[in-house]
Amino acid sequence: MVAEVIAIGSEMLFADRIDSNSLYTSAQLERFGISLIAKTVVGDDLTMIRKALALALTRADFIFLTGGLGPTEDDLTRQAVSEQLGLELVYHPEIVRQIESRFQSLGRSMPEINRRQGFILETAQALENSEGTAPGQYVQFEGRNIFLLPGPPRELQPMFQKYVIPLIEQLGLRPRSFRYFRIAGLPESRVDSLVAPIYRQYPDIQSTILASPGDIELFFFAENDARLAELAEKVTAELGDNIYATEEISLEAAIARLIKERGVTLSVAESCTGGMVGEWITRTPGSSEFFLGGVVAYSNSLKIDLLGVPPEMLRDQGAVSEEAAKAMADGARRRTGSSYALSITGVAGPGGGSESKPVGTVFIGCSHAGRTIAARFQFPGNREVVRLLSTRAALNLLRKELQMTNVEVRMTNEE
Amino acid sequence: MVAEVIAIGSEMLFADRIDSNSLYTSAQLERFGISLIAKTVVGDDLTMIRKALALALTRADFIFLTGGLGPTEDDLTRQAVSEQLGLELVYHPEIVRQIESRFQSLGRSMPEINRRQGFILETAQALENSEGTAPGQYVQFEGRNIFLLPGPPRELQPMFQKYVIPLIEQLGLRPRSFRYFRIAGLPESRVDSLVAPIYRQYPDIQSTILASPGDIELFFFAENDARLAELAEKVTAELGDNIYATEEISLEAAIARLIKERGVTLSVAESCTGGMVGEWITRTPGSSEFFLGGVVAYSNSLKIDLLGVPPEMLRDQGAVSEEAAKAMADGARRRTGSSYALSITGVAGPGGGSESKPVGTVFIGCSHAGRTIAARFQFPGNREVVRLLSTRAALNLLRKELQMTNVEVRMTNEE
């Protein structure tokens, strides 16, 4: 089964617009093993919409037309589909009454033009829009399944869950089983070289890797759940504690959860990341429960004055050194009274590199009761990427320290 | 004149892939008054590419096929265009020699399959690729201008500048005159209500507003430069010092330049933004020349211990208050020895709001010699948006303080 998305709206052709409906739709269809074979964006033009639909009808089992269902004369999707399929548009007064009551509930009266949204293709099923006025439509035509959906993602997405997925299931399609892994601390090439020998043994399982710097997602889809379970076990054994989650959760949110479980507090001491670690940690609502704050020690003077790093250490070992990273983490913990502290000092570039510490050299430290460690990293990429990789590596180091503590605690309890 | 982009490559249909070549191409064509009327993404499939091209040939003056020019059997763009237009592919040994020497310069020998990249449509002009092996192609066909360009943006973009734009100019098209403004400190609706009465007087000028939270871009395109100059003068008078740049530069880069010009130093004291201001300021290479660092004072204890905010002030006025913002900025300046300091304290949400200080209440302070100010903001949106708007508002406040200093200095000099 294959699908095609046609996004409609002249504004979608502006230079900065991203067709997020296509991205959403293809991700949803993937679960059912339905592949997207084309996506097209056209303006509010009757002929363009008709031609795109005509082409899609020649090849796609599922066709999603998004946008162009509003009440104005620019909104031409209904008319284009009607003309292309040779199906009449029928006026449904009960749909208009729903739109009217939606306006009333907002304390407004319905403009006359919204009556246009009451026209539904003669053989189509209307799909209620809980977030807006434009109803969606579903029509089967010569073996094709055609959906007309509203353009705003916050309207389309609930409608997709409530109507489109059940309709796909009614056609006898079942969501495939899947397994999902999130991995930190390994580059994409390394993850792939570790797991490719495993998933190549399972040609019946579809594997996808999505990579952003320092954060990898692995998806496995299959009909057969037992086979998936077998593969997942091998992947888990191979990647070990580089897997930080088996659900859709960001690294910073996973760490926030872990910190709350442990009941500890955190501070940071950042140099080359300039505040990025703190910014990421505080993305999670409620982070004030455990995050105290910290010091952005961009200059050496602040490393000395606010973190207590010895000036002679900066002179002898340099600000980018294992010793400085440890001293920064210890200093942050001492100055803030947190139970854990993270530190980062490195050369983000483009300037500042040397032969022994080229651009991309970053030391990351972590301090907690009785233990201070620092690790050296050599990251590839430009300034932006080095800072991003540094932040994710710091969060990942903290995760491993927190998890190790847990192991120790459990071991102690078992003794 | 209208254009169409056809992006080729099965990987482009993955759920997370954004067709950045379409975005780039449409922005470049806009300058010449060429509108994008459709963009399509298709997989590596001969028939799909041919059908998309056939449709584009019925309506577009310019057709850009991007991707599918690699050396493997999946790379079908050359063949699809050849079959659809009925033009032979001709082998060019001199192009293969160029590809060979490219491999040699990287210390490798050219794989045999790369010979495929030496095939050029019989009436086409080959376009050299300085960043990769796949040459581009340009062919005129029945009044259509057809470009075959490589998929990787870092290859496509230089080729676009070096070959595509001169070829467009050879067709007699001239880049339109344009004016560009970047605005901070005003929401999009306010900018539009201020400038719409102006640009409505100029129906011959094309106006575009692009908005991201706290940062607005205004574009004006026209044939007639004198008319543009007239409009630009009125826009400048209306928006005043809310305009922070008339070139493509980010707010943080504009501020870095301004700070360097003034020869001052900067520190920060951040609460609800958790480090975002520092992170943004240090995005600019060389920011270590003026940025000392600062304190992420997420907890009250750090506001007291590291910034010297009086505990009774936090008790009486609260951590989210004008007084606290001023004390934080003064504290950062005192503790770091910087000449300027910025502070942010606010309620980012979703929790923590009260009747007098609802979610979105943010105080931003700025301290420099002899002057400490703080301003109250009430930002709309969720946690992420409030933090983003806070960061941009803080940078904008600093910009205005720096520019005011300049005015004072100039006034003093003129006396």
PDB file of C-alpha atoms in Angstrom, chain A residues 32-295:
ATOM      1  CA  PHE A  32       0.703   0.627   9.143  1.00  0.00           C
ATOM      2  CA  GLY A  33       3.405  -0.204   6.623  1.00  0.00           C
ATOM      3  CA  ILE A  34       1.977   2.349   4.189  1.00  0.00           C
ATOM      4  CA  SER A  35       4.817   4.132   2.357  1.00  0.00           C
ATOM      5  CA  LEU A  36       4.667   7.690   1.163  1.00  0.00           C
ATOM      6  CA  ILE A  37       5.629   7.727  -2.518  1.00  0.00           C
ATOM      7  CA  ALA A  38       5.255  11.443  -3.243  1.00  0.00           C
ATOM      8  CA  LYS A  39       4.366  14.698  -1.622  1.00  0.00           C
ATOM      9  CA  THR A  40       3.385  17.800  -3.489  1.00  0.00           C
ATOM     10  CA  VAL A  41       2.708  21.377  -2.493  1.00  0.00           C
ATOM     11  CA  VAL A  42       0.519  23.485  -4.786  1.00  0.00           C
ATOM     12  CA  GLY A  43      -1.012  26.922  -4.467  1.00  0.00           C
ATOM     13  CA  ASP A  44      -4.704  27.841  -4.284  1.00  0.00           C
ATOM     14  CA  ASP A  45      -5.325  27.089  -7.952  1.00  0.00           C
ATOM     15  CA  LEU A  46      -8.122  24.859  -9.188  1.00  0.00           C
ATOM     16  CA  THR A  47      -6.217  23.419 -12.160  1.00  0.00           C
ATOM     17  CA  MET A  48      -3.075  22.755 -10.141  1.00  0.00           C
ATOM     18  CA  ILE A  49      -5.004  20.903  -7.450  1.00  0.00           C
ATOM     19  CA  ARG A  50      -6.911  18.864 -10.057  1.00  0.00           C
ATOM     20  CA  LYS A  51      -3.749  17.884 -11.931  1.00  0.00           C
ATOM     21  CA  ALA A  52      -1.961  16.853  -8.732  1.00  0.00           C
ATOM     22  CA  LEU A  53      -4.957  14.739  -7.748  1.00  0.00           C
ATOM     23  CA  ALA A  54      -5.214  13.212 -11.223  1.00  0.00           C
ATOM     24  CA  LEU A  55      -1.579  12.131 -11.033  1.00  0.00           C
ATOM     25  CA  ALA A  56      -1.998  10.720  -7.526  1.00  0.00           C
ATOM     26  CA  LEU A  57      -5.055   8.720  -8.641  1.00  0.00           C
ATOM     27  CA  THR A  58      -2.859   6.840 -11.102  1.00  0.00           C
ATOM     28  CA  ARG A  59      -0.620   5.393  -8.412  1.00  0.00           C
ATOM     29  CA  ALA A  60      -1.557   5.867  -4.748  1.00  0.00           C
ATOM     30  CA  ASP A  61      -3.891   3.743  -2.596  1.00  0.00           C
ATOM     31  CA  PHE A  62      -4.249   6.559  -0.078  1.00  0.00           C
ATOM     32  CA  ILE A  63      -4.409  10.223  -1.073  1.00  0.00           C
ATOM     33  CA  PHE A  64      -4.340  12.952   1.537  1.00  0.00           C
ATOM     34  CA  LEU A  65      -5.270  16.471   0.445  1.00  0.00           C
ATOM     35  CA  THR A  66      -4.487  18.905   3.249  1.00  0.00           C
ATOM     36  CA  GLY A  67      -5.599  22.533   3.383  1.00  0.00           C
ATOM     37  CA  GLY A  68      -7.924  24.568   1.193  1.00  0.00           C
ATOM     38  CA  LEU A  69     -11.041  23.683   3.229  1.00  0.00           C
ATOM     39  CA  GLY A  70     -11.603  27.158   4.681  1.00  0.00           C
ATOM     40  CA  PRO A  71     -14.622  29.354   3.962  1.00  0.00           C
ATOM     41  CA  THR A  72     -13.084  31.823   1.491  1.00  0.00           C
ATOM     42  CA  GLU A  73     -12.996  31.844  -2.287  1.00  0.00           C
ATOM     43  CA  ASP A  74      -9.334  30.856  -2.142  1.00  0.00           C
ATOM     44  CA  ASP A  75     -10.303  27.551  -0.565  1.00  0.00           C
ATOM     45  CA  LEU A  76     -10.707  25.326  -3.581  1.00  0.00           C
ATOM     46  CA  THR A  77     -10.023  21.778  -2.429  1.00  0.00           C
ATOM     47  CA  ARG A  78     -13.708  20.741  -2.218  1.00  0.00           C
ATOM     48  CA  GLN A  79     -14.413  22.059  -5.713  1.00  0.00           C
ATOM     49  CA  ALA A  80     -11.250  20.593  -7.247  1.00  0.00           C
ATOM     50  CA  VAL A  81     -11.928  17.108  -5.895  1.00  0.00           C
ATOM     51  CA  SER A  82     -15.596  17.333  -6.932  1.00  0.00           C
ATOM     52  CA  GLU A  83     -14.675  18.270 -10.509  1.00  0.00           C
ATOM     53  CA  GLN A  84     -11.835  15.752 -10.813  1.00  0.00           C
ATOM     54  CA  LEU A  85     -13.852  12.805  -9.494  1.00  0.00           C
ATOM     55  CA  GLY A  86     -17.143  13.883 -11.071  1.00  0.00           C
ATOM     56  CA  LEU A  87     -18.905  13.834  -7.695  1.00  0.00           C
ATOM     57  CA  GLU A  88     -21.503  16.440  -6.698  1.00  0.00           C
ATOM     58  CA  LEU A  89     -21.070  18.590  -3.598  1.00  0.00           C
ATOM     59  CA  VAL A  90     -24.123  18.218  -1.372  1.00  0.00           C
ATOM     60  CA  TYR A  91     -25.135  20.831   1.212  1.00  0.00           C
ATOM     61  CA  HIS A  92     -25.484  19.432   4.749  1.00  0.00           C
ATOM     62  CA  PRO A  93     -27.486  21.806   6.958  1.00  0.00           C
ATOM     63  CA  GLU A  94     -26.628  19.763  10.077  1.00  0.00           C
ATOM     64  CA  ILE A  95     -22.910  20.432   9.524  1.00  0.00           C
ATOM     65  CA  VAL A  96     -23.586  24.147   9.170  1.00  0.00           C
ATOM     66  CA  ARG A  97     -25.561  24.026  12.403  1.00  0.00           C
ATOM     67  CA  GLN A  98     -22.506  22.494  14.116  1.00  0.00           C
ATOM     68  CA  ILE A  99     -20.310  25.282  12.749  1.00  0.00           C
ATOM     69  CA  GLU A 100     -22.861  27.850  13.920  1.00  0.00           C
ATOM     70  CA  SER A 101     -22.879  26.467  17.442  1.00  0.00           C
ATOM     71  CA  ARG A 102     -19.085  26.448  17.440  1.00  0.00           C
ATOM     72  CA  PHE A 103     -19.143  30.186  16.689  1.00  0.00           C
ATOM     73  CA  GLN A 104     -21.846  30.732  19.314  1.00  0.00           C
ATOM     74  CA  SER A 105     -19.780  28.979  21.971  1.00  0.00           C
ATOM     75  CA  LEU A 106     -17.041  31.537  21.232  1.00  0.00           C
ATOM     76  CA  GLY A 107     -19.628  34.327  21.616  1.00  0.00           C
ATOM     77  CA  ARG A 108     -19.672  35.176  17.912  1.00  0.00           C
ATOM     78  CA  SER A 109     -22.135  34.713  15.092  1.00  0.00           C
ATOM     79  CA  MET A 110     -21.179  32.644  12.060  1.00  0.00           C
ATOM     80  CA  PRO A 111     -20.226  34.677   8.971  1.00  0.00           C
ATOM     81  CA  GLU A 112     -22.356  33.799   5.937  1.00  0.00           C
ATOM     82  CA  ILE A 113     -19.331  32.522   3.979  1.00  0.00           C
ATOM     83  CA  ASN A 114     -18.831  29.646   6.417  1.00  0.00           C
ATOM     84  CA  ARG A 115     -21.890  27.976   4.840  1.00  0.00           C
ATOM     85  CA  ARG A 116     -19.463  26.842   2.130  1.00  0.00           C
ATOM     86  CA  GLN A 117     -17.966  24.464   4.661  1.00  0.00           C
ATOM     87  CA  GLY A 118     -21.272  22.556   4.754  1.00  0.00           C
ATOM     88  CA  PHE A 119     -20.697  21.094   1.262  1.00  0.00           C
ATOM     89  CA  ILE A 120     -19.629  17.450   1.279  1.00  0.00           C
ATOM     90  CA  LEU A 121     -18.886  15.197  -1.733  1.00  0.00           C
ATOM     91  CA  GLU A 122     -21.985  13.120  -2.502  1.00  0.00           C
ATOM     92  CA  THR A 123     -20.472   9.742  -1.552  1.00  0.00           C
ATOM     93  CA  ALA A 124     -18.158  11.056   1.165  1.00  0.00           C
ATOM     94  CA  GLN A 125     -18.227  10.697   4.913  1.00  0.00           C
ATOM     95  CA  ALA A 126     -17.832  14.002   6.796  1.00  0.00           C
ATOM     96  CA  LEU A 127     -15.146  13.973   9.514  1.00  0.00           C
ATOM     97  CA  GLU A 128     -15.839  16.235  12.468  1.00  0.00           C
ATOM     98  CA  ASN A 129     -13.236  18.873  13.292  1.00  0.00           C
ATOM     99  CA  SER A 130     -13.068  19.377  17.050  1.00  0.00           C
ATOM    100  CA  GLU A 131     -10.501  22.187  16.752  1.00  0.00           C
ATOM    101  CA  GLY A 132     -11.866  24.282  13.889  1.00  0.00           C
ATOM    102  CA  THR A 133     -14.773  24.864  11.545  1.00  0.00           C
ATOM    103  CA  ALA A 134     -13.667  22.949   8.432  1.00  0.00           C
ATOM    104  CA  PRO A 135     -14.948  19.364   8.475  1.00  0.00           C
ATOM    105  CA  GLY A 136     -12.755  16.742   6.844  1.00  0.00           C
ATOM    106  CA  GLN A 137     -14.019  14.303   4.233  1.00  0.00           C
ATOM    107  CA  TYR A 138     -13.336  10.681   3.356  1.00  0.00           C
ATOM    108  CA  VAL A 139     -14.327   9.208   0.031  1.00  0.00           C
ATOM    109  CA  GLN A 140     -13.577   5.902  -1.637  1.00  0.00           C
ATOM    110  CA  PHE A 141     -13.206   6.230  -5.381  1.00  0.00           C
ATOM    111  CA  GLU A 142     -12.232   3.451  -7.795  1.00  0.00           C
ATOM    112  CA  GLY A 143     -10.295   1.638  -5.089  1.00  0.00           C
ATOM    113  CA  ARG A 144      -8.546   4.775  -3.860  1.00  0.00           C
ATOM    114  CA  ASN A 145      -9.014   6.118  -0.349  1.00  0.00           C
ATOM    115  CA  ILE A 146      -9.144   9.898  -0.493  1.00  0.00           C
ATOM    116  CA  PHE A 147      -9.015  12.115   2.574  1.00  0.00           C
ATOM    117  CA  LEU A 148      -9.620  15.870   2.620  1.00  0.00           C
ATOM    118  CA  LEU A 149      -8.167  17.290   5.839  1.00  0.00           C
ATOM    119  CA  PRO A 150      -7.783  20.843   7.182  1.00  0.00           C
ATOM    120  CA  GLY A 151      -4.387  22.554   6.871  1.00  0.00           C
ATOM    121  CA  PRO A 152      -3.669  23.692  10.453  1.00  0.00           C
ATOM    122  CA  PRO A 153      -1.700  20.880  12.147  1.00  0.00           C
ATOM    123  CA  ARG A 154      -3.555  21.359  15.429  1.00  0.00           C
ATOM    124  CA  GLU A 155      -6.807  20.582  13.571  1.00  0.00           C
ATOM    125  CA  LEU A 156      -5.450  17.835  11.325  1.00  0.00           C
ATOM    126  CA  GLN A 157      -3.660  15.812  13.989  1.00  0.00           C
ATOM    127  CA  PRO A 158      -6.609  15.078  16.317  1.00  0.00           C
ATOM    128  CA  MET A 159      -8.761  14.315  13.259  1.00  0.00           C
ATOM    129  CA  PHE A 160      -6.122  11.900  12.026  1.00  0.00           C
ATOM    130  CA  GLN A 161      -6.151  10.028  15.336  1.00  0.00           C
ATOM    131  CA  LYS A 162      -9.930  10.056  15.738  1.00  0.00           C
ATOM    132  CA  TYR A 163     -11.073   9.244  12.183  1.00  0.00           C
ATOM    133  CA  VAL A 164      -8.292   8.462   9.739  1.00  0.00           C
ATOM    134  CA  ILE A 165      -6.608   5.714  11.737  1.00  0.00           C
ATOM    135  CA  PRO A 166      -9.888   3.878  12.519  1.00  0.00           C
ATOM    136  CA  LEU A 167     -10.822   4.105   8.823  1.00  0.00           C
ATOM    137  CA  ILE A 168      -7.458   2.621   7.855  1.00  0.00           C
ATOM    138  CA  GLU A 169      -8.067  -0.159  10.379  1.00  0.00           C
ATOM    139  CA  GLN A 170     -11.551  -0.774   8.918  1.00  0.00           C
ATOM    140  CA  LEU A 171      -9.822  -1.533   5.625  1.00  0.00           C
ATOM    141  CA  GLY A 172      -8.183  -4.463   7.378  1.00  0.00           C
ATOM    142  CA  LEU A 173      -4.810  -2.840   7.980  1.00  0.00           C
ATOM    143  CA  ARG A 174      -3.308  -3.295  11.423  1.00  0.00           C
ATOM    144  CA  PRO A 175      -0.624  -1.131  13.000  1.00  0.00           C
ATOM    145  CA  ARG A 176       2.564  -3.127  12.882  1.00  0.00           C
ATOM    146  CA  SER A 177       4.396  -4.018  16.038  1.00  0.00           C
ATOM    147  CA  PHE A 178       7.391  -1.847  16.675  1.00  0.00           C
ATOM    148  CA  ARG A 179      10.337  -1.354  18.964  1.00  0.00           C
ATOM    149  CA  TYR A 180      11.977   1.982  19.611  1.00  0.00           C
ATOM    150  CA  PHE A 181      15.335   2.903  21.113  1.00  0.00           C
ATOM    151  CA  ARG A 182      16.966   6.224  21.915  1.00  0.00           C
ATOM    152  CA  ILE A 183      20.737   6.238  22.132  1.00  0.00           C
ATOM    153  CA  ALA A 184      23.151   8.837  23.458  1.00  0.00           C
ATOM    154  CA  GLY A 185      26.935   8.823  23.539  1.00  0.00           C
ATOM    155  CA  LEU A 186      27.587   7.086  20.208  1.00  0.00           C
ATOM    156  CA  PRO A 187      27.792   8.571  16.711  1.00  0.00           C
ATOM    157  CA  GLU A 188      25.359   7.315  14.074  1.00  0.00           C
ATOM    158  CA  SER A 189      28.050   5.391  12.175  1.00  0.00           C
ATOM    159  CA  ARG A 190      29.024   3.511  15.334  1.00  0.00           C
ATOM    160  CA  VAL A 191      25.403   2.684  16.210  1.00  0.00           C
ATOM    161  CA  ASP A 192      24.832   1.408  12.703  1.00  0.00           C
ATOM    162  CA  SER A 193      27.984  -0.712  12.658  1.00  0.00           C
ATOM    163  CA  LEU A 194      26.899  -2.273  15.966  1.00  0.00           C
ATOM    164  CA  VAL A 195      23.286  -3.007  15.062  1.00  0.00           C
ATOM    165  CA  ALA A 196      23.497  -3.667  11.292  1.00  0.00           C
ATOM    166  CA  PRO A 197      24.886  -7.207  11.825  1.00  0.00           C
ATOM    167  CA  ILE A 198      21.814  -7.853  13.986  1.00  0.00           C
ATOM    168  CA  TYR A 199      19.028  -6.373  11.863  1.00  0.00           C
ATOM    169  CA  ARG A 200      20.466  -7.880   8.658  1.00  0.00           C
ATOM    170  CA  GLN A 201      19.478 -11.255  10.112  1.00  0.00           C
ATOM    171  CA  TYR A 202      15.851 -10.064  10.141  1.00  0.00           C
ATOM    172  CA  PRO A 203      14.896  -9.125   6.569  1.00  0.00           C
ATOM    173  CA  ASP A 204      11.221  -9.236   7.613  1.00  0.00           C
ATOM    174  CA  ILE A 205      11.815  -6.297   9.987  1.00  0.00           C
ATOM    175  CA  GLN A 206      11.984  -2.740   8.702  1.00  0.00           C
ATOM    176  CA  SER A 207      14.785  -0.727  10.347  1.00  0.00           C
ATOM    177  CA  THR A 208      15.147   3.034  10.364  1.00  0.00           C
ATOM    178  CA  ILE A 209      17.828   5.189  11.988  1.00  0.00           C
ATOM    179  CA  LEU A 210      17.196   8.886  12.575  1.00  0.00           C
ATOM    180  CA  ALA A 211      20.209  10.830  13.772  1.00  0.00           C
ATOM    181  CA  SER A 212      20.722  14.277  15.225  1.00  0.00           C
ATOM    182  CA  PRO A 213      24.067  15.247  16.789  1.00  0.00           C
ATOM    183  CA  GLY A 214      24.555  13.115  19.884  1.00  0.00           C
ATOM    184  CA  ASP A 215      21.062  11.610  19.835  1.00  0.00           C
ATOM    185  CA  ILE A 216      20.053   8.604  17.726  1.00  0.00           C
ATOM    186  CA  GLU A 217      16.608   7.054  17.267  1.00  0.00           C
ATOM    187  CA  LEU A 218      16.202   3.443  16.115  1.00  0.00           C
ATOM    188  CA  PHE A 219      12.833   2.200  14.822  1.00  0.00           C
ATOM    189  CA  PHE A 220      12.004  -1.421  14.043  1.00  0.00           C
ATOM    190  CA  PHE A 221       8.660  -2.340  12.472  1.00  0.00           C
ATOM    191  CA  ALA A 222       7.311  -5.818  11.739  1.00  0.00           C
ATOM    192  CA  GLU A 223       4.164  -7.898  11.515  1.00  0.00           C
ATOM    193  CA  ASN A 224       5.612 -10.549  13.786  1.00  0.00           C
ATOM    194  CA  ASP A 225       6.012  -9.377  17.353  1.00  0.00           C
ATOM    195  CA  ALA A 226       7.977 -12.442  18.465  1.00  0.00           C
ATOM    196  CA  ARG A 227      10.634 -11.754  15.844  1.00  0.00           C
ATOM    197  CA  LEU A 228      10.766  -8.108  16.954  1.00  0.00           C
ATOM    198  CA  ALA A 229      11.184  -9.138  20.578  1.00  0.00           C
ATOM    199  CA  GLU A 230      14.090 -11.369  19.580  1.00  0.00           C
ATOM    200  CA  LEU A 231      15.787  -8.576  17.641  1.00  0.00           C
ATOM    201  CA  ALA A 232      15.152  -6.057  20.435  1.00  0.00           C
ATOM    202  CA  GLU A 233      16.843  -8.308  22.947  1.00  0.00           C
ATOM    203  CA  LYS A 234      19.967  -8.533  20.798  1.00  0.00           C
ATOM    204  CA  VAL A 235      19.997  -4.772  20.171  1.00  0.00           C
ATOM    205  CA  THR A 236      19.650  -4.125  23.899  1.00  0.00           C
ATOM    206  CA  ALA A 237      22.547  -6.462  24.678  1.00  0.00           C
ATOM    207  CA  GLU A 238      24.742  -4.854  22.021  1.00  0.00           C
ATOM    208  CA  LEU A 239      24.084  -1.188  22.877  1.00  0.00           C
ATOM    209  CA  GLY A 240      23.821  -1.680  26.643  1.00  0.00           C
ATOM    210  CA  ASP A 241      23.574   1.471  28.689  1.00  0.00           C
ATOM    211  CA  ASN A 242      23.998   3.678  25.627  1.00  0.00           C
ATOM    212  CA  ILE A 243      20.226   3.206  25.307  1.00  0.00           C
ATOM    213  CA  TYR A 244      18.647   5.905  27.422  1.00  0.00           C
ATOM    214  CA  ALA A 245      14.994   5.300  26.596  1.00  0.00           C
ATOM    215  CA  THR A 246      12.651   2.947  24.759  1.00  0.00           C
ATOM    216  CA  GLU A 247       9.917   5.555  24.408  1.00  0.00           C
ATOM    217  CA  GLU A 248       9.704   8.945  22.696  1.00  0.00           C
ATOM    218  CA  ILE A 249      11.386  11.151  25.268  1.00  0.00           C
ATOM    219  CA  SER A 250      14.224  13.647  24.901  1.00  0.00           C
ATOM    220  CA  LEU A 251      17.525  13.121  26.695  1.00  0.00           C
ATOM    221  CA  GLU A 252      16.933  16.154  28.926  1.00  0.00           C
ATOM    222  CA  ALA A 253      13.457  14.933  29.884  1.00  0.00           C
ATOM    223  CA  ALA A 254      14.787  11.417  30.574  1.00  0.00           C
ATOM    224  CA  ILE A 255      17.431  12.935  32.847  1.00  0.00           C
ATOM    225  CA  ALA A 256      14.938  15.168  34.620  1.00  0.00           C
ATOM    226  CA  ARG A 257      12.896  12.063  35.410  1.00  0.00           C
ATOM    227  CA  LEU A 258      15.965  10.183  36.618  1.00  0.00           C
ATOM    228  CA  ILE A 259      17.071  13.063  38.853  1.00  0.00           C
ATOM    229  CA  LYS A 260      13.617  13.325  40.402  1.00  0.00           C
ATOM    230  CA  GLU A 261      13.561   9.572  41.037  1.00  0.00           C
ATOM    231  CA  ARG A 262      16.918   9.831  42.822  1.00  0.00           C
ATOM    232  CA  GLY A 263      15.832  12.897  44.785  1.00  0.00           C
ATOM    233  CA  VAL A 264      19.127  14.703  44.129  1.00  0.00           C
ATOM    234  CA  THR A 265      19.898  18.307  43.108  1.00  0.00           C
ATOM    235  CA  LEU A 266      22.009  19.607  40.241  1.00  0.00           C
ATOM    236  CA  SER A 267      24.144  22.579  39.321  1.00  0.00           C
ATOM    237  CA  VAL A 268      26.286  23.381  36.289  1.00  0.00           C
ATOM    238  CA  ALA A 269      29.562  25.123  35.460  1.00  0.00           C
ATOM    239  CA  GLU A 270      29.737  25.898  31.755  1.00  0.00           C
ATOM    240  CA  SER A 271      32.435  27.428  29.655  1.00  0.00           C
ATOM    241  CA  CYS A 272      32.283  26.794  25.892  1.00  0.00           C
ATOM    242  CA  THR A 273      28.547  25.971  25.914  1.00  0.00           C
ATOM    243  CA  GLY A 274      27.788  29.387  27.422  1.00  0.00           C
ATOM    244  CA  GLY A 275      24.643  28.229  29.242  1.00  0.00           C
ATOM    245  CA  MET A 276      23.307  25.561  26.919  1.00  0.00           C
ATOM    246  CA  VAL A 277      23.290  22.774  29.513  1.00  0.00           C
ATOM    247  CA  GLY A 278      21.279  24.921  31.924  1.00  0.00           C
ATOM    248  CA  GLU A 279      18.959  25.988  29.144  1.00  0.00           C
ATOM    249  CA  TRP A 280      18.301  22.369  28.158  1.00  0.00           C
ATOM    250  CA  ILE A 281      17.757  21.155  31.707  1.00  0.00           C
ATOM    251  CA  THR A 282      15.253  23.946  32.380  1.00  0.00           C
ATOM    252  CA  ARG A 283      13.231  23.083  29.263  1.00  0.00           C
ATOM    253  CA  THR A 284      11.441  20.513  31.415  1.00  0.00           C
ATOM    254  CA  PRO A 285       8.607  22.035  33.463  1.00  0.00           C
ATOM    255  CA  GLY A 286       9.216  21.528  37.155  1.00  0.00           C
ATOM    256  CA  SER A 287      13.014  21.483  36.784  1.00  0.00           C
ATOM    257  CA  SER A 288      13.175  24.055  39.598  1.00  0.00           C
ATOM    258  CA  GLU A 289      12.523  21.118  41.947  1.00  0.00           C
ATOM    259  CA  PHE A 290      16.069  19.849  41.398  1.00  0.00           C
ATOM    260  CA  PHE A 291      18.047  22.368  39.339  1.00  0.00           C
ATOM    261  CA  LEU A 292      19.654  25.092  41.449  1.00  0.00           C
ATOM    262  CA  GLY A 293      21.482  26.912  38.645  1.00  0.00           C
ATOM    263  CA  GLY A 294      25.180  27.470  38.264  1.00  0.00           C
ATOM    264  CA  VAL A 295      27.917  29.518  36.732  1.00  0.00           C
TER     265      VAL A 295
END
